[in-house]
PDB file of C-alpha atoms in Angstrom:
ATOM      1  CA  MET V 107      13.295  16.428 -10.124  1.00 68.00           C
ATOM      2  CA  LYS V 108      15.230  16.610  -6.857  1.00 84.00           C
ATOM      3  CA  VAL V 109      15.300  13.433  -4.745  1.00 87.00           C
ATOM      4  CA  ARG V 110      17.593  11.629  -2.331  1.00 90.00           C
ATOM      5  CA  ILE V 111      20.293   9.664  -4.082  1.00 92.00           C
ATOM      6  CA  ASN V 112      18.960   6.281  -2.944  1.00 88.00           C
ATOM      7  CA  LYS V 113      15.543   7.082  -4.429  1.00 83.00           C
ATOM      8  CA  PHE V 114      17.198   8.295  -7.641  1.00 87.00           C
ATOM      9  CA  LEU V 115      19.155   5.056  -8.023  1.00 87.00           C
ATOM     10  CA  THR V 116      16.004   3.016  -7.464  1.00 78.00           C
ATOM     11  CA  LEU V 117      14.234   4.998 -10.182  1.00 77.00           C
ATOM     12  CA  CYS V 118      17.161   4.206 -12.470  1.00 81.00           C
ATOM     13  CA  GLY V 119      16.536   0.489 -12.013  1.00 73.00           C
ATOM     14  CA  LEU V 120      19.535  -0.395  -9.825  1.00 76.00           C
ATOM     15  CA  GLY V 121      17.430  -2.400  -7.405  1.00 71.00           C
ATOM     16  CA  SER V 122      15.748  -2.149  -4.023  1.00 68.00           C
ATOM     17  CA  ARG V 123      16.418   0.598  -1.523  1.00 72.00           C
ATOM     18  CA  ARG V 124      18.657  -1.698   0.517  1.00 76.00           C
ATOM     19  CA  LYS V 125      20.657  -2.722  -2.534  1.00 79.00           C
ATOM     20  CA  VAL V 126      21.271   0.833  -3.789  1.00 86.00           C
ATOM     21  CA  GLU V 127      22.257   1.986  -0.314  1.00 89.00           C
ATOM     22  CA  GLU V 128      24.897  -0.752  -0.264  1.00 90.00           C
ATOM     23  CA  LEU V 129      26.223   0.570  -3.587  1.00 92.00           C
ATOM     24  CA  ILE V 130      26.420   4.091  -2.173  1.00 94.00           C
ATOM     25  CA  LEU V 131      28.115   3.106   1.083  1.00 95.00           C
ATOM     26  CA  SER V 132      30.653   0.944  -0.758  1.00 94.00           C
ATOM     27  CA  GLY V 133      31.705   3.940  -2.865  1.00 95.00           C
ATOM     28  CA  GLU V 134      30.479   2.627  -6.206  1.00 94.00           C
ATOM     29  CA  ILE V 135      28.409   5.710  -7.083  1.00 95.00           C
ATOM     30  CA  LYS V 136      29.808   8.965  -8.432  1.00 95.00           C
ATOM     31  CA  LEU V 137      27.983  12.295  -8.466  1.00 95.00           C
ATOM     32  CA  ASN V 138      29.404  14.929 -10.803  1.00 96.00           C
ATOM     33  CA  GLY V 139      32.731  13.096 -10.889  1.00 95.00           C
ATOM     34  CA  LYS V 140      33.061  12.597  -7.116  1.00 95.00           C
ATOM     35  CA  THR V 141      32.416   9.477  -5.082  1.00 96.00           C
ATOM     36  CA  VAL V 142      29.384   9.931  -2.824  1.00 95.00           C
ATOM     37  CA  LYS V 143      28.714   7.906   0.330  1.00 95.00           C
ATOM     38  CA  ASP V 144      26.211  10.161   2.107  1.00 94.00           C
ATOM     39  CA  LEU V 145      22.715   8.627   1.858  1.00 93.00           C
ATOM     40  CA  SER V 146      21.105  12.034   2.438  1.00 93.00           C
ATOM     41  CA  THR V 147      22.677  13.507  -0.706  1.00 95.00           C
ATOM     42  CA  ILE V 148      20.140  15.218  -2.970  1.00 94.00           C
ATOM     43  CA  VAL V 149      20.290  14.629  -6.715  1.00 93.00           C
ATOM     44  CA  ASP V 150      18.850  16.938  -9.352  1.00 90.00           C
ATOM     45  CA  GLY V 151      17.850  14.590 -12.150  1.00 83.00           C
ATOM     46  CA  GLU V 152      17.975  17.382 -14.722  1.00 83.00           C
ATOM     47  CA  THR V 153      21.430  18.821 -14.047  1.00 92.00           C
ATOM     48  CA  ASP V 154      23.492  16.326 -12.015  1.00 93.00           C
ATOM     49  CA  VAL V 155      25.498  13.497 -13.580  1.00 94.00           C
ATOM     50  CA  VAL V 156      25.344  10.214 -11.659  1.00 95.00           C
ATOM     51  CA  LYS V 157      27.501   7.263 -12.711  1.00 94.00           C
ATOM     52  CA  TYR V 158      27.740   3.583 -11.784  1.00 93.00           C
ATOM     53  CA  ASN V 159      30.514   1.450 -13.298  1.00 90.00           C
ATOM     54  CA  GLY V 160      31.378   4.395 -15.514  1.00 90.00           C
ATOM     55  CA  GLU V 161      27.899   4.596 -17.053  1.00 90.00           C
ATOM     56  CA  ILE V 162      25.630   7.630 -16.742  1.00 92.00           C
ATOM     57  CA  LEU V 163      22.359   6.703 -15.049  1.00 89.00           C
ATOM     58  CA  LYS V 164      18.951   7.792 -16.288  1.00 83.00           C
ATOM     59  CA  THR V 165      15.598   7.330 -14.567  1.00 80.00           C
ATOM     60  CA  ILE V 166      13.126   4.884 -16.073  1.00 71.00           C
ATOM     61  CA  ASN V 167      10.160   6.789 -17.486  1.00 75.00           C
ATOM     62  CA  VAL V 168       7.709   3.885 -17.832  1.00 83.00           C
ATOM     63  CA  SER V 169       4.894   3.933 -15.252  1.00 89.00           C
ATOM     64  CA  TYR V 170       3.697   0.589 -13.898  1.00 93.00           C
ATOM     65  CA  TYR V 171       0.431  -0.092 -12.101  1.00 96.00           C
ATOM     66  CA  LEU V 172       0.062  -3.461 -10.395  1.00 97.00           C
ATOM     67  CA  MET V 173      -2.491  -5.344  -8.355  1.00 98.00           C
ATOM     68  CA  LEU V 174      -1.390  -7.934  -5.774  1.00 98.00           C
ATOM     69  CA  ASN V 175      -3.527 -10.352  -3.796  1.00 98.00           C
ATOM     70  CA  LYS V 176      -1.527 -10.105  -0.574  1.00 98.00           C
ATOM     71  CA  PRO V 177      -1.509 -13.266   1.533  1.00 98.00           C
ATOM     72  CA  LYS V 178      -1.686 -13.206   5.303  1.00 97.00           C
ATOM     73  CA  GLY V 179       1.741 -13.152   6.944  1.00 96.00           C
ATOM     74  CA  TYR V 180       3.420 -10.626   4.648  1.00 97.00           C
ATOM     75  CA  ILE V 181       4.240  -7.106   5.800  1.00 95.00           C
ATOM     76  CA  THR V 182       3.789  -4.105   3.523  1.00 93.00           C
ATOM     77  CA  THR V 183       7.312  -2.712   3.386  1.00 86.00           C
ATOM     78  CA  LEU V 184      10.084  -2.734   0.808  1.00 81.00           C
ATOM     79  CA  SER V 185      12.411  -4.710   3.084  1.00 81.00           C
ATOM     80  CA  ASP V 186      12.583  -5.905   6.684  1.00 81.00           C
ATOM     81  CA  GLU V 187      15.569  -5.867   9.032  1.00 82.00           C
ATOM     82  CA  LYS V 188      14.174  -8.910  10.880  1.00 86.00           C
ATOM     83  CA  GLY V 189      14.054 -10.980   7.728  1.00 87.00           C
ATOM     84  CA  ARG V 190      10.270 -11.318   7.683  1.00 91.00           C
ATOM     85  CA  ALA V 191       8.388 -11.908   4.436  1.00 94.00           C
ATOM     86  CA  VAL V 192       7.499  -8.651   2.651  1.00 94.00           C
ATOM     87  CA  VAL V 193       5.086  -8.013  -0.200  1.00 96.00           C
ATOM     88  CA  MET V 194       7.969  -7.066  -2.503  1.00 93.00           C
ATOM     89  CA  ASP V 195       9.084 -10.697  -2.349  1.00 94.00           C
ATOM     90  CA  LEU V 196       6.027 -11.455  -4.491  1.00 97.00           C
ATOM     91  CA  ILE V 197       6.839  -8.892  -7.197  1.00 94.00           C
ATOM     92  CA  PRO V 198       9.198  -9.604 -10.152  1.00 92.00           C
ATOM     93  CA  GLU V 199      12.580  -7.885 -10.079  1.00 86.00           C
ATOM     94  CA  LYS V 200      11.703  -5.928 -13.233  1.00 84.00           C
ATOM     95  CA  PHE V 201       9.082  -3.914 -11.367  1.00 88.00           C
ATOM     96  CA  LYS V 202      11.197  -3.473  -8.260  1.00 84.00           C
ATOM     97  CA  ARG V 203      14.016  -2.053 -10.374  1.00 76.00           C
ATOM     98  CA  SER V 204      11.581   0.450 -11.871  1.00 79.00           C
ATOM     99  CA  GLY V 205      10.741   1.854  -8.426  1.00 80.00           C
ATOM    100  CA  VAL V 206       7.350   0.202  -7.881  1.00 89.00           C
ATOM    101  CA  VAL V 207       6.184   0.522  -4.257  1.00 88.00           C
ATOM    102  CA  PRO V 208       2.966  -0.334  -2.374  1.00 92.00           C
ATOM    103  CA  ILE V 209       0.176   2.255  -2.228  1.00 90.00           C
ATOM    104  CA  GLY V 210      -0.743   2.450   1.442  1.00 88.00           C
ATOM    105  CA  ARG V 211      -0.495  -0.552   3.738  1.00 89.00           C
ATOM    106  CA  LEU V 212      -2.197  -3.729   4.801  1.00 94.00           C
ATOM    107  CA  ASP V 213      -1.123  -5.104   8.179  1.00 93.00           C
ATOM    108  CA  LYS V 214       0.554  -8.487   8.474  1.00 95.00           C
ATOM    109  CA  ASP V 215      -2.656 -10.374   9.278  1.00 96.00           C
ATOM    110  CA  THR V 216      -4.776  -8.712   6.585  1.00 97.00           C
ATOM    111  CA  GLU V 217      -4.963 -10.131   3.092  1.00 98.00           C
ATOM    112  CA  GLY V 218      -6.356  -9.012  -0.235  1.00 98.00           C
ATOM    113  CA  LEU V 219      -6.032  -6.157  -2.684  1.00 98.00           C
ATOM    114  CA  LEU V 220      -2.838  -4.130  -2.622  1.00 97.00           C
ATOM    115  CA  LEU V 221      -1.993  -1.698  -5.404  1.00 97.00           C
ATOM    116  CA  LEU V 222       1.605  -0.892  -6.340  1.00 95.00           C
ATOM    117  CA  THR V 223       3.035   1.720  -8.681  1.00 92.00           C
ATOM    118  CA  ASN V 224       6.037   3.883  -9.502  1.00 86.00           C
ATOM    119  CA  ASP V 225       3.690   6.764 -10.351  1.00 85.00           C
ATOM    120  CA  GLY V 226       4.400   8.982  -7.363  1.00 78.00           C
ATOM    121  CA  LYS V 227       1.673  11.519  -8.106  1.00 81.00           C
ATOM    122  CA  LEU V 228      -1.045   8.900  -8.260  1.00 86.00           C
ATOM    123  CA  ALA V 229       0.212   7.150  -5.126  1.00 84.00           C
ATOM    124  CA  HIS V 230       0.129  10.456  -3.227  1.00 80.00           C
ATOM    125  CA  LYS V 231      -3.445  11.162  -4.273  1.00 83.00           C
ATOM    126  CA  LEU V 232      -4.666   7.647  -3.517  1.00 85.00           C
ATOM    127  CA  THR V 233      -3.300   7.813   0.032  1.00 81.00           C
ATOM    128  CA  GLY V 234      -4.051  11.487   0.734  1.00 74.00           C
ATOM    129  CA  PRO V 235      -6.938  11.963   3.208  1.00 70.00           C
ATOM    130  CA  SER V 236      -8.421  14.851   1.207  1.00 70.00           C
ATOM    131  CA  PHE V 237      -9.253  12.559  -1.719  1.00 73.00           C
ATOM    132  CA  LYS V 238     -11.421  10.183   0.377  1.00 82.00           C
ATOM    133  CA  VAL V 239     -10.753   7.029  -1.632  1.00 88.00           C
ATOM    134  CA  LYS V 240     -13.097   4.197  -0.679  1.00 92.00           C
ATOM    135  CA  LYS V 241     -11.632   0.915   0.558  1.00 95.00           C
ATOM    136  CA  GLU V 242     -13.820  -2.208   0.743  1.00 97.00           C
ATOM    137  CA  TYR V 243     -13.192  -5.053   3.198  1.00 98.00           C
ATOM    138  CA  LEU V 244     -14.770  -8.397   4.004  1.00 98.00           C
ATOM    139  CA  VAL V 245     -14.704  -9.141   7.729  1.00 98.00           C
ATOM    140  CA  GLN V 246     -15.263 -12.451   9.504  1.00 98.00           C
ATOM    141  CA  LEU V 247     -16.221 -12.087  13.182  1.00 98.00           C
ATOM    142  CA  ASP V 248     -16.149 -14.537  16.068  1.00 98.00           C
ATOM    143  CA  LYS V 249     -19.814 -13.922  16.912  1.00 98.00           C
ATOM    144  CA  PRO V 250     -22.882 -12.402  15.214  1.00 98.00           C
ATOM    145  CA  LEU V 251     -22.800  -8.621  14.799  1.00 98.00           C
ATOM    146  CA  GLU V 252     -25.556  -6.912  16.753  1.00 98.00           C
ATOM    147  CA  GLU V 253     -27.540  -4.328  14.827  1.00 97.00           C
ATOM    148  CA  SER V 254     -26.838  -1.622  17.414  1.00 98.00           C
ATOM    149  CA  HIS V 255     -23.104  -2.192  17.000  1.00 98.00           C
ATOM    150  CA  ARG V 256     -23.376  -2.137  13.214  1.00 98.00           C
ATOM    151  CA  LEU V 257     -24.985   1.292  13.459  1.00 98.00           C
ATOM    152  CA  ILE V 258     -22.290   2.564  15.844  1.00 97.00           C
ATOM    153  CA  ILE V 259     -19.502   1.624  13.449  1.00 97.00           C
ATOM    154  CA  GLU V 260     -21.462   2.946  10.478  1.00 97.00           C
ATOM    155  CA  LYS V 261     -22.005   6.297  12.152  1.00 97.00           C
ATOM    156  CA  GLY V 262     -18.405   6.543  13.377  1.00 94.00           C
ATOM    157  CA  TYR V 263     -17.201   6.581  16.979  1.00 95.00           C
ATOM    158  CA  PHE V 264     -14.128   7.281  19.089  1.00 95.00           C
ATOM    159  CA  VAL V 265     -11.661   4.367  19.014  1.00 92.00           C
ATOM    160  CA  HIS V 266      -9.137   4.833  21.791  1.00 90.00           C
ATOM    161  CA  GLN V 267      -6.371   2.738  20.178  1.00 90.00           C
ATOM    162  CA  ILE V 268      -6.145   5.166  17.250  1.00 89.00           C
ATOM    163  CA  LYS V 269      -7.064   8.148  19.469  1.00 89.00           C
ATOM    164  CA  THR V 270      -9.670   9.573  17.126  1.00 91.00           C
ATOM    165  CA  LYS V 271     -13.267   9.263  16.012  1.00 94.00           C
ATOM    166  CA  THR V 272     -13.700   7.193  12.878  1.00 94.00           C
ATOM    167  CA  LYS V 273     -15.494   8.728   9.925  1.00 94.00           C
ATOM    168  CA  PRO V 274     -18.879   7.362   8.818  1.00 95.00           C
ATOM    169  CA  ALA V 275     -18.626   4.018   7.036  1.00 96.00           C
ATOM    170  CA  MET V 276     -20.864   1.609   5.173  1.00 97.00           C
ATOM    171  CA  VAL V 277     -21.406  -1.617   7.115  1.00 98.00           C
ATOM    172  CA  SER V 278     -23.573  -4.369   5.656  1.00 98.00           C
ATOM    173  CA  ILE V 279     -24.339  -7.940   6.694  1.00 97.00           C
ATOM    174  CA  THR V 280     -23.521 -10.425   3.934  1.00 96.00           C
ATOM    175  CA  GLU V 281     -25.352 -13.530   5.221  1.00 94.00           C
ATOM    176  CA  LYS V 282     -27.870 -14.712   7.835  1.00 95.00           C
ATOM    177  CA  SER V 283     -25.418 -15.754  10.555  1.00 97.00           C
ATOM    178  CA  ARG V 284     -24.232 -12.104  10.808  1.00 97.00           C
ATOM    179  CA  LEU V 285     -20.679 -13.406  11.146  1.00 98.00           C
ATOM    180  CA  PHE V 286     -19.580 -11.985   7.791  1.00 98.00           C
ATOM    181  CA  VAL V 287     -19.665  -8.242   7.195  1.00 98.00           C
ATOM    182  CA  LYS V 288     -18.716  -5.914   4.363  1.00 98.00           C
ATOM    183  CA  VAL V 289     -17.183  -2.612   5.453  1.00 98.00           C
ATOM    184  CA  ILE V 290     -16.405   0.367   3.225  1.00 97.00           C
ATOM    185  CA  ILE V 291     -14.274   3.164   4.693  1.00 95.00           C
ATOM    186  CA  ILE V 292     -12.770   6.361   3.312  1.00 91.00           C
ATOM    187  CA  GLU V 293      -9.836   6.502   5.702  1.00 88.00           C
ATOM    188  CA  GLY V 294      -7.110   4.087   6.691  1.00 80.00           C
ATOM    189  CA  LYS V 295      -5.997   4.435  10.286  1.00 87.00           C
ATOM    190  CA  LYS V 296      -3.667   1.690  11.489  1.00 88.00           C
ATOM    191  CA  ARG V 297      -5.703  -1.463  12.276  1.00 92.00           C
ATOM    192  CA  GLN V 298      -8.834   0.699  12.245  1.00 94.00           C
ATOM    193  CA  ILE V 299     -11.328  -2.021  11.367  1.00 96.00           C
ATOM    194  CA  ARG V 300      -9.904  -4.524  13.848  1.00 96.00           C
ATOM    195  CA  TYR V 301      -9.961  -1.982  16.688  1.00 96.00           C
ATOM    196  CA  SER V 302     -13.449  -0.742  15.775  1.00 96.00           C
ATOM    197  CA  PHE V 303     -14.881  -4.226  16.259  1.00 97.00           C
ATOM    198  CA  LYS V 304     -12.621  -5.139  19.187  1.00 96.00           C
ATOM    199  CA  ASN V 305     -13.863  -2.181  21.253  1.00 95.00           C
ATOM    200  CA  LEU V 306     -17.405  -3.501  20.846  1.00 96.00           C
ATOM    201  CA  GLY V 307     -16.478  -6.993  21.995  1.00 97.00           C
ATOM    202  CA  TYR V 308     -15.679  -8.782  18.736  1.00 98.00           C
ATOM    203  CA  ASN V 309     -12.562 -10.524  17.466  1.00 97.00           C
ATOM    204  CA  VAL V 310     -11.838 -10.269  13.764  1.00 98.00           C
ATOM    205  CA  LEU V 311     -11.007 -13.776  12.559  1.00 98.00           C
ATOM    206  CA  LYS V 312     -10.307 -12.767   8.983  1.00 98.00           C
ATOM    207  CA  LEU V 313      -9.901  -9.429   7.219  1.00 98.00           C
ATOM    208  CA  LYS V 314      -9.630  -9.151   3.463  1.00 98.00           C
ATOM    209  CA  ARG V 315      -9.542  -6.030   1.299  1.00 98.00           C
ATOM    210  CA  THR V 316     -11.566  -6.574  -1.855  1.00 98.00           C
ATOM    211  CA  GLY V 317     -11.744  -3.084  -3.337  1.00 97.00           C
ATOM    212  CA  TYR V 318      -9.681   0.100  -3.597  1.00 95.00           C
ATOM    213  CA  GLY V 319     -11.532   2.997  -5.191  1.00 92.00           C
ATOM    214  CA  PRO V 320     -13.087   1.641  -8.427  1.00 94.00           C
ATOM    215  CA  ILE V 321     -10.665  -1.323  -8.576  1.00 96.00           C
ATOM    216  CA  SER V 322     -11.848  -4.756  -7.405  1.00 97.00           C
ATOM    217  CA  LEU V 323      -9.719  -7.767  -6.496  1.00 97.00           C
ATOM    218  CA  GLY V 324     -11.798 -10.130  -8.599  1.00 94.00           C
ATOM    219  CA  ARG V 325     -10.530 -13.699  -8.955  1.00 95.00           C
ATOM    220  CA  LEU V 326      -6.819 -13.038  -8.659  1.00 97.00           C
ATOM    221  CA  ASN V 327      -5.270 -15.940  -6.750  1.00 97.00           C
ATOM    222  CA  LYS V 328      -3.671 -15.362  -3.377  1.00 97.00           C
ATOM    223  CA  GLY V 329      -0.022 -14.367  -3.756  1.00 97.00           C
ATOM    224  CA  ASP V 330      -0.407 -13.542  -7.447  1.00 98.00           C
ATOM    225  CA  HIS V 331      -0.076 -10.171  -9.144  1.00 98.00           C
ATOM    226  CA  ARG V 332      -1.095  -8.654 -12.464  1.00 97.00           C
ATOM    227  CA  ILE V 333      -0.652  -5.398 -14.345  1.00 97.00           C
ATOM    228  CA  LEU V 334      -3.746  -3.214 -14.278  1.00 97.00           C
ATOM    229  CA  LYS V 335      -5.533  -2.888 -17.590  1.00 96.00           C
ATOM    230  CA  THR V 336      -5.347   0.490 -19.334  1.00 95.00           C
ATOM    231  CA  SER V 337      -9.068   0.926 -18.669  1.00 96.00           C
ATOM    232  CA  GLU V 338      -8.565   0.257 -14.950  1.00 96.00           C
ATOM    233  CA  VAL V 339      -5.778   2.830 -14.702  1.00 95.00           C
ATOM    234  CA  LYS V 340      -8.024   5.334 -16.474  1.00 94.00           C
ATOM    235  CA  ILE V 341     -10.983   4.879 -14.149  1.00 93.00           C
ATOM    236  CA  LEU V 342      -8.642   4.979 -11.151  1.00 92.00           C
ATOM    237  CA  LYS V 343      -7.216   8.331 -12.251  1.00 90.00           C
ATOM    238  CA  ASN V 344     -10.680   9.629 -13.112  1.00 88.00           C
ATOM    239  CA  ALA V 345     -11.967   8.681  -9.678  1.00 83.00           C
ATOM    240  CA  ILE V 346      -9.214  10.728  -8.053  1.00 79.00           C
ATOM    241  CA  SER V 347      -9.769  13.786 -10.244  1.00 70.00           C
ATOM    242  CA  GLU V 348     -13.498  13.713  -9.500  1.00 62.00           C
ATOM    243  CA  SER V 349     -13.103  13.420  -5.713  1.00 56.00           C
TER     244      SER V 349
END
């Protein structure tokens, strides 16, 4: 396994990306007996010897799969230079040390289901466009959704903010006022759902992701996390292999 040294140190449980980069730049890390301060240095986990405080570092081989009910106001990054709240603030240090990272992103104003893992292969497949993983959202609009507009979004249309035509989606009305809508998409362009409605004259008052592939948010409280059950991990992996 060849990775950048900061990623390697994270996988060894030394902390967040920012923390391990501080260790590197301060000269506390040795690679094959020599102090290394270059963040772009590549480490071969099978042949190179990396030490911190005189101890040889080994990557953590336990895979973790987490679900987080992301609150509004948090950004989906590992850290933020502006000091804003990030989703990793809601995750115990144990998981951060093991290299757990978010799968995909939810924008700052979107809440709901966010999956996290240190299983790089699974994360790649879940976010890769070729695997067409379904994402389910509940949308609250500022005015009733017209049927003609529902059909436009369902069929897919060109959204100029993301400079592409959206793929077909499932759009269903959840109650009589037509203010609440369930949307299922198989792609994840930046702010795609918000822009899709905005271009048709609607403001999205609330956006919440409730499903990712076969995994549902359920009754997990806002801001809380839990480890996925073994059965949930299995059906998640099966869903990817069958797509």
